[in-house]
Amino acid sequence: MNPIKALVDAGFKSEYAYWGGFVSIGLSFASWGLSQLKDSNDKAQSDRWGIFIGHWAPTFFALGVALKLEE
């Protein structure tokens, strides 16, 4: 079973994955920006959360490319 073909057959488009990548970049910047407003004790955790969200972007973009090839 091809998981990419299954996503295409379910109606998932490459555009959705690309948007997911851009949204995760935006959320990463927003999380980092909000961490600058917190006390120094909480900044490290907020920065790590921003980095975690930022790691989603390459996955979404890779899915977008795979879906585009399948479409």
mmCIF file of C-alpha atoms in Angstrom:
data_model
loop_
_atom_site.group_PDB
_atom_site.id
_atom_site.type_symbol
_atom_site.label_atom_id
_atom_site.label_comp_id
_atom_site.label_asym_id
_atom_site.label_seq_id
_atom_site.Cartn_x
_atom_site.Cartn_y
_atom_site.Cartn_z
ATOM 1 C CA MET A 1 0.000 0.000 0.000
ATOM 2 C CA ASN A 2 1.307 3.414 -0.965
ATOM 3 C CA PRO A 3 0.524 5.973 1.775
ATOM 4 C CA ILE A 4 0.966 8.929 -0.583
ATOM 5 C CA LYS A 5 -1.519 7.448 -3.067
ATOM 6 C CA ALA A 6 -3.903 6.789 -0.183
ATOM 7 C CA LEU A 7 -3.710 10.475 0.801
ATOM 8 C CA VAL A 8 -4.387 11.568 -2.791
ATOM 9 C CA ASP A 9 -7.295 9.134 -3.051
ATOM 10 C CA ALA A 10 -8.692 10.555 0.207
ATOM 11 C CA GLY A 11 -8.699 14.037 -1.342
ATOM 12 C CA PHE A 12 -5.610 15.458 0.371
ATOM 13 C CA LYS A 13 -3.908 17.899 -2.019
ATOM 14 C CA SER A 14 -0.307 19.051 -2.169
ATOM 15 C CA GLU A 15 -1.515 22.601 -1.547
ATOM 16 C CA TYR A 16 -2.706 21.585 1.912
ATOM 17 C CA ALA A 17 0.731 20.236 2.815
ATOM 18 C CA TYR A 18 2.441 23.388 1.516
ATOM 19 C CA TRP A 19 0.091 25.533 3.586
ATOM 20 C CA GLY A 20 0.862 23.363 6.607
ATOM 21 C CA GLY A 21 4.557 24.074 6.111
ATOM 22 C CA PHE A 22 4.061 27.825 5.900
ATOM 23 C CA VAL A 23 1.721 27.836 8.901
ATOM 24 C CA SER A 24 4.265 25.909 10.966
ATOM 25 C CA ILE A 25 6.931 28.494 10.072
ATOM 26 C CA GLY A 26 4.557 31.253 11.183
ATOM 27 C CA LEU A 27 3.709 29.441 14.416
ATOM 28 C CA SER A 28 7.388 28.939 15.091
ATOM 29 C CA PHE A 29 8.082 32.666 14.764
ATOM 30 C CA ALA A 30 5.030 33.499 16.863
ATOM 31 C CA SER A 31 6.141 31.109 19.605
ATOM 32 C CA TRP A 32 9.620 32.598 19.587
ATOM 33 C CA GLY A 33 8.178 36.136 19.693
ATOM 34 C CA LEU A 34 5.939 35.286 22.624
ATOM 35 C CA SER A 35 8.876 33.721 24.451
ATOM 36 C CA GLN A 36 10.603 37.100 24.356
ATOM 37 C CA LEU A 37 7.755 38.565 26.431
ATOM 38 C CA LYS A 38 8.006 35.980 29.233
ATOM 39 C CA ASP A 39 10.179 35.963 32.313
ATOM 40 C CA SER A 40 13.687 34.647 31.809
ATOM 41 C CA ASN A 41 12.747 31.365 33.552
ATOM 42 C CA ASP A 42 10.188 30.426 30.884
ATOM 43 C CA LYS A 43 12.096 31.558 27.774
ATOM 44 C CA ALA A 44 14.054 28.333 27.301
ATOM 45 C CA GLN A 45 10.894 26.197 27.256
ATOM 46 C CA SER A 46 9.156 28.588 24.853
ATOM 47 C CA ASP A 47 12.185 28.628 22.565
ATOM 48 C CA ARG A 48 12.227 24.827 22.487
ATOM 49 C CA TRP A 49 8.521 24.796 21.643
ATOM 50 C CA GLY A 50 9.179 27.166 18.721
ATOM 51 C CA ILE A 51 12.004 24.953 17.462
ATOM 52 C CA PHE A 52 9.775 21.873 17.773
ATOM 53 C CA ILE A 53 7.034 23.479 15.684
ATOM 54 C CA GLY A 54 9.631 24.708 13.196
ATOM 55 C CA HIS A 55 10.714 21.138 12.538
ATOM 56 C CA TRP A 56 7.274 20.358 11.124
ATOM 57 C CA ALA A 57 7.826 22.586 8.074
ATOM 58 C CA PRO A 58 10.272 20.316 6.184
ATOM 59 C CA THR A 59 7.960 17.357 6.726
ATOM 60 C CA PHE A 60 4.974 19.234 5.320
ATOM 61 C CA PHE A 61 6.999 20.488 2.337
ATOM 62 C CA ALA A 62 8.317 16.969 1.620
ATOM 63 C CA LEU A 63 4.749 15.638 1.753
ATOM 64 C CA GLY A 64 3.694 18.425 -0.597
ATOM 65 C CA VAL A 65 6.321 17.432 -3.150
ATOM 66 C CA ALA A 66 5.417 13.740 -2.888
ATOM 67 C CA LEU A 67 1.720 14.534 -3.278
ATOM 68 C CA LYS A 68 2.423 16.813 -6.259
ATOM 69 C CA LEU A 69 4.313 13.992 -7.973
ATOM 70 C CA GLU A 70 1.432 11.605 -7.296
ATOM 71 C CA GLU A 71 -1.198 14.063 -8.556
#
